[in-house]
Coordinates of C-alpha atoms in Angstrom, one line a residue:
Chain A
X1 CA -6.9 -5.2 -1.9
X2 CA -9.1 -7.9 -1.0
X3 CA -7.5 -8.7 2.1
X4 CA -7.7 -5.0 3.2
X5 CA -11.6 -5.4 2.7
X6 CA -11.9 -8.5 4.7
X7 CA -10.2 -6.8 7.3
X8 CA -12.6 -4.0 7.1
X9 CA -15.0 -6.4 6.9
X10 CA -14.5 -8.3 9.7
X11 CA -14.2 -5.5 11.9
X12 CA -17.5 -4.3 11.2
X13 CA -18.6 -7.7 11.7
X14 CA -17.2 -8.1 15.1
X15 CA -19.0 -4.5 15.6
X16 CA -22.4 -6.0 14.8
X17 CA -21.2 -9.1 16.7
X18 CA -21.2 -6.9 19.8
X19 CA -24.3 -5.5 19.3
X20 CA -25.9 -8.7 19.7
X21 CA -25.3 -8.6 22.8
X22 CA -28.5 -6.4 23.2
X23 CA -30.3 -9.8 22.5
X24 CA -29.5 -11.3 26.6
X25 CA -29.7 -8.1 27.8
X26 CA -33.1 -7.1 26.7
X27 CA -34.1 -11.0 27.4
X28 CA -32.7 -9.8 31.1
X29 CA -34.6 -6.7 31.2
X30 CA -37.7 -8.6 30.5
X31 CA -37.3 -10.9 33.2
X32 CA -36.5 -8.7 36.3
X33 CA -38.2 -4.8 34.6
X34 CA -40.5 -4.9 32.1
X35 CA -42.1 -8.0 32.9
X36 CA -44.1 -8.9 29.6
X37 CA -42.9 -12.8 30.2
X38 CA -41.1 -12.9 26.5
X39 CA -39.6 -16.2 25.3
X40 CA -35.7 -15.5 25.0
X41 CA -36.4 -17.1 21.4
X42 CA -39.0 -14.1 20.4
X43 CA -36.7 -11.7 21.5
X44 CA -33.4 -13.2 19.4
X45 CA -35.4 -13.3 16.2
X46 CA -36.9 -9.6 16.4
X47 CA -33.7 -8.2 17.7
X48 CA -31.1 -10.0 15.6
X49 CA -33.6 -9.7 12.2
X50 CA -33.4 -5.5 13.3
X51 CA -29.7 -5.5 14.0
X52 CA -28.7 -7.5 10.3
X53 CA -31.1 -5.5 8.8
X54 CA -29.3 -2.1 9.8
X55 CA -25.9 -4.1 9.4
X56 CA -27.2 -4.5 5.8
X57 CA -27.7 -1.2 4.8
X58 CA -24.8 0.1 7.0
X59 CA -22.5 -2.4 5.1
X60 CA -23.7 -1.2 2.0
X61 CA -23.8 2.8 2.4
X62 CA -20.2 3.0 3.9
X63 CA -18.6 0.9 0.8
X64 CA -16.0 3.4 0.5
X65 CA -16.1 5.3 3.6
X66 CA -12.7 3.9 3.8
X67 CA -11.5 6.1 0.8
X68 CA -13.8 8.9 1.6
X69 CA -12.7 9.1 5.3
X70 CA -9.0 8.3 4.5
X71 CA -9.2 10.5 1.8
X72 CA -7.7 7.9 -0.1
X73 CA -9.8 8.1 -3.4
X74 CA -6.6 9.7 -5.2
X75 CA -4.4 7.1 -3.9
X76 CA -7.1 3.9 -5.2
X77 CA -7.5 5.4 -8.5
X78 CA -3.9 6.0 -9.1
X79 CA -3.1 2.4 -8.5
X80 CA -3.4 -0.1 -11.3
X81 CA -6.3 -2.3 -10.4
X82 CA -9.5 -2.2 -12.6
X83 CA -12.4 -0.5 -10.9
X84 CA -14.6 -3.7 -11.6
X85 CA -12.0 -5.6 -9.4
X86 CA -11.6 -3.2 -6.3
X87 CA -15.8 -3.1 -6.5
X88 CA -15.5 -7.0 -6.2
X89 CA -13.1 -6.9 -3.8
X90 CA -15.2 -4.8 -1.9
X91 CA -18.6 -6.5 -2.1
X92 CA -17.4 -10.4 -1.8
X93 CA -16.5 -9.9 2.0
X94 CA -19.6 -8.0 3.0
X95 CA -21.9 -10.2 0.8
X96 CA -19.8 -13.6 2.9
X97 CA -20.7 -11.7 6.2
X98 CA -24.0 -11.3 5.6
X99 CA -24.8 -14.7 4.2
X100 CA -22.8 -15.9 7.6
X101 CA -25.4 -13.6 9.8
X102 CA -28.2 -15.1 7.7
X103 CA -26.7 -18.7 8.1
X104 CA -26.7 -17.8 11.1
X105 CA -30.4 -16.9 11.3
X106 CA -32.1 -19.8 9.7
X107 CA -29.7 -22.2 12.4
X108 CA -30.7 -20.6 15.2
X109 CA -34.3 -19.8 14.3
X110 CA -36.9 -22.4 13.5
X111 CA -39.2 -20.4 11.5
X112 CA -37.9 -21.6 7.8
X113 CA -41.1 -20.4 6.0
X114 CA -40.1 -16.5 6.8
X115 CA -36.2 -16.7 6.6
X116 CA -36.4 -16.7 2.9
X117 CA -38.0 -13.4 2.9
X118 CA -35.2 -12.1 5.5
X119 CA -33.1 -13.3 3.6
X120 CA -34.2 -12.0 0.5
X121 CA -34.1 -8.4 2.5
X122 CA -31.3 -8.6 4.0
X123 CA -29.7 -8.5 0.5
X124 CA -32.4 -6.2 -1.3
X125 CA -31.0 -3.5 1.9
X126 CA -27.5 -4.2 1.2
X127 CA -27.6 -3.5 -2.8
X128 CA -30.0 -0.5 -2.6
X129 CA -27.9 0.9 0.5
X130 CA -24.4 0.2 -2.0
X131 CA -26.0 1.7 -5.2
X132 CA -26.9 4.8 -3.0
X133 CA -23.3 5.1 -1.2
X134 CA -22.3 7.5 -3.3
X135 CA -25.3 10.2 -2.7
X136 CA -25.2 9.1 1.3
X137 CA -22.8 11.9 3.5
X138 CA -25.1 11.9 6.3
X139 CA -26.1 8.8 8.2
X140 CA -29.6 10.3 8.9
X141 CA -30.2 11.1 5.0
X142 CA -29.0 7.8 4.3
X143 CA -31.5 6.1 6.8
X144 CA -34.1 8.3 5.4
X145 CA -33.4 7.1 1.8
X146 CA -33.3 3.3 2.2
X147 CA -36.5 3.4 4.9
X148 CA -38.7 4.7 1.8
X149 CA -36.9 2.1 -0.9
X150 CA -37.5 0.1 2.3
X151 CA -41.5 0.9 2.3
X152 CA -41.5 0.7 -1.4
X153 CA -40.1 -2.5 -1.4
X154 CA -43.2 -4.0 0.2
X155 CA -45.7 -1.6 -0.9
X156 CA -44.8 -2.6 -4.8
X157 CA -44.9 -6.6 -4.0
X158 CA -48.2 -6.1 -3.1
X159 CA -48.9 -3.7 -5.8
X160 CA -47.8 -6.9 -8.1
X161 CA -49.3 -9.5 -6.6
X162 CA -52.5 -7.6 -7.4
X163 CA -51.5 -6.9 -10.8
X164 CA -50.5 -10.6 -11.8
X165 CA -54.0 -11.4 -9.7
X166 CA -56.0 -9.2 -11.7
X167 CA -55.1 -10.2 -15.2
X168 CA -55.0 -13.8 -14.0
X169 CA -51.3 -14.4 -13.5
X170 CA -51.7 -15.4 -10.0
X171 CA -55.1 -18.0 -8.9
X172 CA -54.9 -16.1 -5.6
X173 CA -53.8 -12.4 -4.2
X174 CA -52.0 -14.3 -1.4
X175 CA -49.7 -16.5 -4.0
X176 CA -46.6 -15.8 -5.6
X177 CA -45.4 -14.2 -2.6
X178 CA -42.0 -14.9 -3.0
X179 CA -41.8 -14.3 -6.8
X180 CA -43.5 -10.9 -6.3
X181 CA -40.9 -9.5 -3.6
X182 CA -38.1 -10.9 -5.9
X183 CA -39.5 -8.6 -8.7
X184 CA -40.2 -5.5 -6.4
X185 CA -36.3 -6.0 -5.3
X186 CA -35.3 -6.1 -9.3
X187 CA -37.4 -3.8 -10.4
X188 CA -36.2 -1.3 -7.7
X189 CA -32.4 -2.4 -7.8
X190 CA -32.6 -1.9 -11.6
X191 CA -32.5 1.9 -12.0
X192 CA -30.5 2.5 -8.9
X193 CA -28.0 -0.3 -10.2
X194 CA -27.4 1.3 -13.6
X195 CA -27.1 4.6 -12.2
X196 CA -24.4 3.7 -9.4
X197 CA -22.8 1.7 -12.5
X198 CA -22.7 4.5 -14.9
X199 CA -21.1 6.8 -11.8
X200 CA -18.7 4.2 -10.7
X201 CA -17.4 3.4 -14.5
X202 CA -16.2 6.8 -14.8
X203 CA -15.5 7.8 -11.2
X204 CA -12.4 9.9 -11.0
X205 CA -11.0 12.4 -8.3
X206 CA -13.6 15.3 -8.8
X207 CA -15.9 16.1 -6.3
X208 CA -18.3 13.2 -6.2
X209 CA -21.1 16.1 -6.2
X210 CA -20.1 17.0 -9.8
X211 CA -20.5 13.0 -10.5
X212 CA -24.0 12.5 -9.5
X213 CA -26.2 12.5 -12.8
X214 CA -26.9 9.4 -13.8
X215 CA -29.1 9.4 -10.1
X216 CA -30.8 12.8 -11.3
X217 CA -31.6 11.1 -15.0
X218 CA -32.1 7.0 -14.3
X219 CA -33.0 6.8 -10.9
X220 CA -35.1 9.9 -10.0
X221 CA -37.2 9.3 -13.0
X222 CA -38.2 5.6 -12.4
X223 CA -38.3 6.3 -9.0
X224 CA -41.3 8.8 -9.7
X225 CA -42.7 6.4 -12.1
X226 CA -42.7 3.3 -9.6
X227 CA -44.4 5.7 -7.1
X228 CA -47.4 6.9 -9.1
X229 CA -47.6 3.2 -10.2
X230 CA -47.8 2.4 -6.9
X231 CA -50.2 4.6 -5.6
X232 CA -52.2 3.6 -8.3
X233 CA -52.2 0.1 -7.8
X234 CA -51.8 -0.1 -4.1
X235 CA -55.3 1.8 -3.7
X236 CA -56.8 -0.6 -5.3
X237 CA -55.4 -3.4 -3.9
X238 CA -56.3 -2.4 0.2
X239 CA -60.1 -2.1 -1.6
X240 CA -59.6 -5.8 -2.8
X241 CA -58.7 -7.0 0.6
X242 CA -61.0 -5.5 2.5
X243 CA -63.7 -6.9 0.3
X244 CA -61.9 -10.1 0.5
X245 CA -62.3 -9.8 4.7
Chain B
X1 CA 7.0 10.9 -25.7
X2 CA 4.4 11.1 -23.5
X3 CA 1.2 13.0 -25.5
X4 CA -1.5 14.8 -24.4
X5 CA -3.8 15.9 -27.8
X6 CA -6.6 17.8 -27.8
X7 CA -7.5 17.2 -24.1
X8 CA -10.2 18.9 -22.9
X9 CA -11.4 19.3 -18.5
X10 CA -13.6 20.9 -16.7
X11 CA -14.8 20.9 -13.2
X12 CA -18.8 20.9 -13.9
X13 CA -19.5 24.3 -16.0
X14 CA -15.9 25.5 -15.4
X15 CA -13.7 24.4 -18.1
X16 CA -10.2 24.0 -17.2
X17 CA -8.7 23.0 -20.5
X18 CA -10.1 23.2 -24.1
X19 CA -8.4 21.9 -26.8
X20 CA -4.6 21.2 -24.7
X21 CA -2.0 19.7 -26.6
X22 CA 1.9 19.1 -25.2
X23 CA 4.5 16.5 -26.3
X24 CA 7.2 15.8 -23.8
X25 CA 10.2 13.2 -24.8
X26 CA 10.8 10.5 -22.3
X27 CA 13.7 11.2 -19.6
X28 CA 13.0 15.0 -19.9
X29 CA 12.5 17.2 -16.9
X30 CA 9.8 19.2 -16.7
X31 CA 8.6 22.2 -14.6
X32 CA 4.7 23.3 -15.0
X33 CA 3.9 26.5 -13.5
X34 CA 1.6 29.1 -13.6
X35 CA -1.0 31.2 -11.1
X36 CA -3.0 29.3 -8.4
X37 CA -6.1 27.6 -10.4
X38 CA -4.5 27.3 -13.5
X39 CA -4.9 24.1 -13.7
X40 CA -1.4 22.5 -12.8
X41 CA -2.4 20.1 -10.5
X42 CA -5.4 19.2 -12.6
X43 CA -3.0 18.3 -15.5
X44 CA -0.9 15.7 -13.3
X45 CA -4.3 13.8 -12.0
X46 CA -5.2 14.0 -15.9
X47 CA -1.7 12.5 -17.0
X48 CA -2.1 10.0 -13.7
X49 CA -5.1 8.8 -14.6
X50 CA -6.8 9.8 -11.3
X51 CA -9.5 12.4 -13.3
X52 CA -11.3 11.6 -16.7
X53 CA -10.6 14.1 -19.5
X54 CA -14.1 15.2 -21.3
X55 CA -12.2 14.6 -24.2
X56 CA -9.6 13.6 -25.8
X57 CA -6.5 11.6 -24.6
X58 CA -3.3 11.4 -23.3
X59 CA -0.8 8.9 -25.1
X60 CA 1.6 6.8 -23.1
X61 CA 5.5 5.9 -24.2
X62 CA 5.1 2.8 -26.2
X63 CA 6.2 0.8 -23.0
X64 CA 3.7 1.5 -20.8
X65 CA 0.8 1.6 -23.2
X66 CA -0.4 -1.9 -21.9
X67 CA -0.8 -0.7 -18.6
X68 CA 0.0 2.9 -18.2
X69 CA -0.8 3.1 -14.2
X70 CA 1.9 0.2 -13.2
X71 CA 5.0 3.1 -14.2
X72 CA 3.5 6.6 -13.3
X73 CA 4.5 7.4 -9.8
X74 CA 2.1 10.2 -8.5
X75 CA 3.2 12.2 -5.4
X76 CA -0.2 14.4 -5.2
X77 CA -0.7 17.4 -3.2
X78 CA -3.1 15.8 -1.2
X79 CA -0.3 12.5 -0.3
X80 CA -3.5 10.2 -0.5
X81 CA -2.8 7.4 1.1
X82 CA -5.3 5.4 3.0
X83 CA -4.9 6.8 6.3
X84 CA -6.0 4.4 8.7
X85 CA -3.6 2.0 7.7
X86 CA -0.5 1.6 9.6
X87 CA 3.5 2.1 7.7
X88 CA 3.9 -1.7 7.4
X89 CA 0.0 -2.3 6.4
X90 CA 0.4 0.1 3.6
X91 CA 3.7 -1.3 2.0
X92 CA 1.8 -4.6 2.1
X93 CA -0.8 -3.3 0.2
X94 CA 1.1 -1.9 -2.5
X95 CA 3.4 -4.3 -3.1
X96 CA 0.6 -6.4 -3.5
X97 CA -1.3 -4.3 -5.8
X98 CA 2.0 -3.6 -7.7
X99 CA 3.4 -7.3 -7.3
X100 CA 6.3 -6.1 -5.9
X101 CA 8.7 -8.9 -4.2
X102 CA 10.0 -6.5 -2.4
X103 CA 10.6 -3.4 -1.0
X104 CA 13.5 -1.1 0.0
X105 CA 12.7 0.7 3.4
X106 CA 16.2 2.4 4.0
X107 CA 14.4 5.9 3.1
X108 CA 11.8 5.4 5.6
X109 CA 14.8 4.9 8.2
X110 CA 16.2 8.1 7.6
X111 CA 13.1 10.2 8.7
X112 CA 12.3 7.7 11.7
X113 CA 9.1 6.2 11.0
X114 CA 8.2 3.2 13.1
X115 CA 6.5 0.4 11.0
X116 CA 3.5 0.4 13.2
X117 CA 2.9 4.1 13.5
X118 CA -0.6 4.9 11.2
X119 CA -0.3 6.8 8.1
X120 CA -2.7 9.6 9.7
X121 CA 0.2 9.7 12.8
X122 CA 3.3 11.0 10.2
X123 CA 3.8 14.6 9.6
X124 CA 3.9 15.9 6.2
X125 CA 7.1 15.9 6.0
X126 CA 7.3 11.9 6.8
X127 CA 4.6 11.3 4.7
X128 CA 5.9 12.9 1.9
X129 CA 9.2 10.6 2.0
X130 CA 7.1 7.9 2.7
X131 CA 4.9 8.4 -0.4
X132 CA 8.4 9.5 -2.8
X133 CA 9.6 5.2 -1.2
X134 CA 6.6 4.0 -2.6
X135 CA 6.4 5.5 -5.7
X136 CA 10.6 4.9 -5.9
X137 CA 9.4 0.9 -5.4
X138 CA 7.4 0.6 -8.7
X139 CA 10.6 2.1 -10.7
X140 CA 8.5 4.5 -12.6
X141 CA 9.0 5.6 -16.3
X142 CA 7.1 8.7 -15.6
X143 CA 7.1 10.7 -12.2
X144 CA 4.3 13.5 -11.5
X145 CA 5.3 15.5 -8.3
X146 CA 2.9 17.8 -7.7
X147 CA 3.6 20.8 -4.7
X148 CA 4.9 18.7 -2.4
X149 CA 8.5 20.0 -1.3
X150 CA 7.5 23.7 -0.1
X151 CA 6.2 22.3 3.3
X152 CA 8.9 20.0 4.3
X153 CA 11.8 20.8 6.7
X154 CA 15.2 21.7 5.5
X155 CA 16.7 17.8 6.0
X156 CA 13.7 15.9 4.3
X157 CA 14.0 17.9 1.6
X158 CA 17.7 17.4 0.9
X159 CA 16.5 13.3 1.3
X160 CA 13.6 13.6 -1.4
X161 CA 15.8 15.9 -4.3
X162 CA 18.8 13.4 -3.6
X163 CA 16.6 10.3 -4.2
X164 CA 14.8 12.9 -6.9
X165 CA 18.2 13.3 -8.9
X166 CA 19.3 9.7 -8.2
X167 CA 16.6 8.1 -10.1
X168 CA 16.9 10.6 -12.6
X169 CA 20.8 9.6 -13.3
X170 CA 20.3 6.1 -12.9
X171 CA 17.1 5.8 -15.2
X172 CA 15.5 7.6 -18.5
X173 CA 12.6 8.8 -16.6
X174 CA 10.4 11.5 -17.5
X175 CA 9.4 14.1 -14.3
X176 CA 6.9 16.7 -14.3
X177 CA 7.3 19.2 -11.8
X178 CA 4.8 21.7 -10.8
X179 CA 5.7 24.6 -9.3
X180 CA 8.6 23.6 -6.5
X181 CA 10.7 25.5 -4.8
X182 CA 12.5 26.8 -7.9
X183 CA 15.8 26.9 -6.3
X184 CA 16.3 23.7 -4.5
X185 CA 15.5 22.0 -8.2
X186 CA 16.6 24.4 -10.6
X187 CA 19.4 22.2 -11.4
X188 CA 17.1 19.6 -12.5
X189 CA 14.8 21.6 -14.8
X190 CA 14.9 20.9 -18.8
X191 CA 12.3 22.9 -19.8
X192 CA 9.5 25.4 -18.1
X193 CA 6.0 25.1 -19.0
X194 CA 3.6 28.1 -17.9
X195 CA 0.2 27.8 -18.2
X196 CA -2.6 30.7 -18.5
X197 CA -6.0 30.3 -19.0
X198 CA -5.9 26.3 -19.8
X199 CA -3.5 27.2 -22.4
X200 CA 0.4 27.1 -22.9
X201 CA 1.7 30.4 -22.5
X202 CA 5.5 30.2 -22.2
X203 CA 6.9 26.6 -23.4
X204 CA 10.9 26.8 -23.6
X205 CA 14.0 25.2 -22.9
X206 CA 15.6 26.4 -19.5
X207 CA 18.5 28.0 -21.2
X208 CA 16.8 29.7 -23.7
X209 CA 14.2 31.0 -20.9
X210 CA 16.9 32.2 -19.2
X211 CA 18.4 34.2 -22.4
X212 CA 15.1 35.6 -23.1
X213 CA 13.9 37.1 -19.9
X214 CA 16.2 39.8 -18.4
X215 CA 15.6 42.1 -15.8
X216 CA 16.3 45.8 -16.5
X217 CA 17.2 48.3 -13.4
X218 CA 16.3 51.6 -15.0
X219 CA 14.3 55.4 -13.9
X220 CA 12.8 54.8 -17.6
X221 CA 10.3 52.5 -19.2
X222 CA 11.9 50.4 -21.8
X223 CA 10.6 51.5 -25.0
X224 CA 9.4 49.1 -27.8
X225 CA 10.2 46.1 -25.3
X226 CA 7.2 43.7 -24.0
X227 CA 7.4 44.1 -20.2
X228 CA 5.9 41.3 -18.2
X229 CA 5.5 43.0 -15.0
X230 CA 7.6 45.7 -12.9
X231 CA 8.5 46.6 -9.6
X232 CA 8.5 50.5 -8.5
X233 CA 10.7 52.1 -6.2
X234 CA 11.4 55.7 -4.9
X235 CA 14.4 56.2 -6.9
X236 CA 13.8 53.4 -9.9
X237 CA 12.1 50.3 -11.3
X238 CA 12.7 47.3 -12.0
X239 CA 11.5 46.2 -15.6
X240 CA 10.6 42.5 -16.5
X241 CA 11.7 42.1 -20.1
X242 CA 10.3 38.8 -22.3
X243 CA 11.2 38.1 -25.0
X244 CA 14.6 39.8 -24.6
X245 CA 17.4 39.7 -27.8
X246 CA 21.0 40.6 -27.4
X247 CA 20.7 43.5 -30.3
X248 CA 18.2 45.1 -28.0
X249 CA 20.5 45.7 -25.0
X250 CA 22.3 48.9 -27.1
X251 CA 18.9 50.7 -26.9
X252 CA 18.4 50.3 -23.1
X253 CA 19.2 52.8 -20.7
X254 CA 19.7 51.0 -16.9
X255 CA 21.3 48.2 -16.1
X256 CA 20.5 44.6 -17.5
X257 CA 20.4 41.8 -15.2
X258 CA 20.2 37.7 -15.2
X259 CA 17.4 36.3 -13.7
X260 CA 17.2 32.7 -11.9
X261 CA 14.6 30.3 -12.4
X262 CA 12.7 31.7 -9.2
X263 CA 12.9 35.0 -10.8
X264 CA 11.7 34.5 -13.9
X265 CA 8.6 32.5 -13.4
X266 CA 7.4 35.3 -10.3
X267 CA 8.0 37.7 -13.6
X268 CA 5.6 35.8 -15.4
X269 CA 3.0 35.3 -12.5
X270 CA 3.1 38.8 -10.9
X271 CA 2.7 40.2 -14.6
X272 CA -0.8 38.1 -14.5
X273 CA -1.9 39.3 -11.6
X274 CA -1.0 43.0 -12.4

């Protein structure tokens, strides 16, 4: 099993691998078209940041394309291997191949300071894309979905930061930077977690339509909560800022 | 004795089964039958572990209890297999998930399937046999072959009920059928299950099936008899009689006739859709 995922794994890598091939080729359309006079070094971080970004959440949504494009869902849950095992096999390669591609990052790049936060994404996109796999059919609905957990993602840190500021948490708005993203990502992950959780524990071979509550009672909900909170909060926090300017 | 109590399915609002019980004794051979949506094929995904009952269970031999899904082979109607793989990539997956040392290929070689051909390249035919060699790998104490046979050619077919009645002389293994090709297996049939409306309707013993449904050729409806469907015809009809008993044969006027297996379970179908 596991060395059926690395495969898989590998070949998606070698995919994104590829793509990065946009990196010398937009540095090259720079120099002799567009003419803006980028550094070859500005160019590889934005583009190769974008491109393990959308490997992220692409790694993470088609977790079991394999057995939904195969049609192979029967066949896995026939076999005797615990689900909590075939969902490890699956997620230990893809987590290794994005923690290469983010080794990768923080080698190549020198900006240390803002890698953390990549990197911190680049893993917040992969487990919201993975607890969402199993609503995702279309790749445009999918993108849809994890660009607003995406926006939310940021728009909550902030929305904390000026919470832990306001009752005195924080000295400053601008601190805790780190520690607030890390709790927008839990806080997020937490009801999409459970709710892929409580799905995958008692997945079987009906339609995966028929299997889809715990989204529509854990997720939905909080999800509706979070945003109210956030508009809430986030108001106030632009007014603080500006004043702060 | 593999037990299924109190088992109850359904696919969102529509309940399947409510309250399903069946006992069947290991090394039996079984045929489950009934109309399209009865739930046949739900019942061997239920017994194979591949859907969740709503509740209650279904009870394993006492040697398989530890691990039930290492001895059920499962040839589904849908032959799911991943099907990107290639022939050899998929044998080395199972025999790794089933920690198999090894693996006997000769019934592959009979239908001419190249190693590196893809799973998604075989006919259904090929994929069929090539499912039945990996299920025959795992020596299974319980077999689940759901409609599988109808759409294979003549000479795969004679491969897959010769294997079929090979492993059942050489081991006690229990086989649920559903509805085959009655004749090509009605040889290997123990006992016929029908099912109607999530429950058991007919549960008997082939021979005693066979004793208690007759066909009666006659111009008159038999009186006092329970017909389970009929066939009209210029000149006369043919009656469908269950149960039938010996002492009732000196009140019937036509002619009394044995049924096969085939027969007998398109009596009991065509009398639910009349």
């Amino acid at each position: 099993m596991l060395n059926k995922e690395f495969l898989d794994t590998l070949k998606r890598l070698a995919e994104c691998c590829f793509i990065l091939i946009a990196i010398p080729l937009s540095y090259v359309g720079d120099r002799f078209f567009v003419k803006y006079g980028w550094k070859f070094s500005d160019i590889f971080t934005g583009v190769y940041v974008a491109i393990v970004f959308v490997y992220a959440a692409y790694s993470g949504v088609t977790i079991f394309q394999a057995e939904k494009k195969d049609r192979a869902f029967e066949y896995v849950l026939s076999i005797p291997v615990s689900k909590l095992k075939i969902l490890k096999s699956k997620i230990l390669p893809r987590i290794l191949s994005l923690t290469f591609l983010y080794l990768l990052l923080i080698i190549l790049t020198d900006n240390r300071s803002t890698s953390i936060y990549e990197g911190l994404f680049i893993y917040y996109i992969f487990f919201i894309s993975l607890f969402l796999s199993f609503t995702i059919d279309s790749v445009i609905i999918g993108f849809l979905g994890i660009s607003l957990l995406f926006g939310l993602y940021f728009f909550s840190a902030q929305s904390i930061s000026y919470i832990a500021w306001k009752i005195h948490l924080i000295p400053s708005i601008y601190s805790g930077r780190l520690l607030t993203q890390i709790i927008s990502a839990l806080l997020l992950l937490t009801p999409f977690g459970i709710a892929f959780w409580k799905i995958y524990k008692n997945l079987d071979a009906k339609p995966l339509k028929l299997q889809l509550k715990p989204y529509y009672t854990i997720s939905l909900p909080s999800l509706l909560i979070f945003l109210i909170l956030i508009l809430k909060f986030y108001r106030d926090y632009l007014m603080q800022m500006r004043a702060l300017k | 004795m593999l037990e299924i109590r109190d088992l109850s399915f359904g696919y969102g609002k529509h309940s399947v089964f409510e309250n399903f019980n069946l006992c069947i004794p290991e090394g039996e051979v079984c045929l489950i039958t009934g109309i399209n949506g009865v739930g046949k094929s739900t019942l061997l995904r239920l017994i194979a572990g591949v859907l969740k009952p709503g509740a209650g269970d279904v009870i394993f031999p006492e040697t398989m209890q530890k691990e039930p899904k290492r001895k059920i082979g499962f040839i589904s109607d849908r032959l799911s297999l991943y099907e990107s793989l290639s022939v050899s990539q998929a044998i080395d997956f199972h025999k790794n998930v089933y920690h198999l040392s090894r693996f006997d290929d000769s019934l592959i070689r009979h239908t001419k399937i190249a190693d590196s051909q893809k799973i998604k390249e075989l006919s259904l035919g090929q994929r069929t046999i090539f499912h039945l060699s990996l299920i025959l790998s795992i020596e299974p104490e319980i077999l689940l072959i759901d409609e599988v046979i109808h759409s294979i050619d003549a000479y795969l077919r004679k491969i897959f009920l010769e294997q079929l009645i090979r492993m059942i002389s050489q081991r006690n293994i229990t086989v649920i059928l559903v509805n085959l090709n009655f004749q090509d297996i009605e040889h290997l049939v123990e006992r016929v299950i029908l099912l109607k409306s999530g429950k058991i309707a007919v549960d008997e013993k082939i021979d005693s099936l066979k004793a208690k449904v007759k066909k009666v050729i006659s111009t008159r409806r038999p009186s006092g008899l329970t017909v389970l469907s009929q066939n009209d015809y210029s000149d006369h009809s043919e009656f469908y009689i269950y149960p039938f008993r010996e002492e009732f044969a000196e009140n019937i006027e036509g002619e009394i006739v044995d049924l096969d297996l085939t027969e007998i379970v398109s009596a009991f179908i065509g009398g639910e859709y009349a």
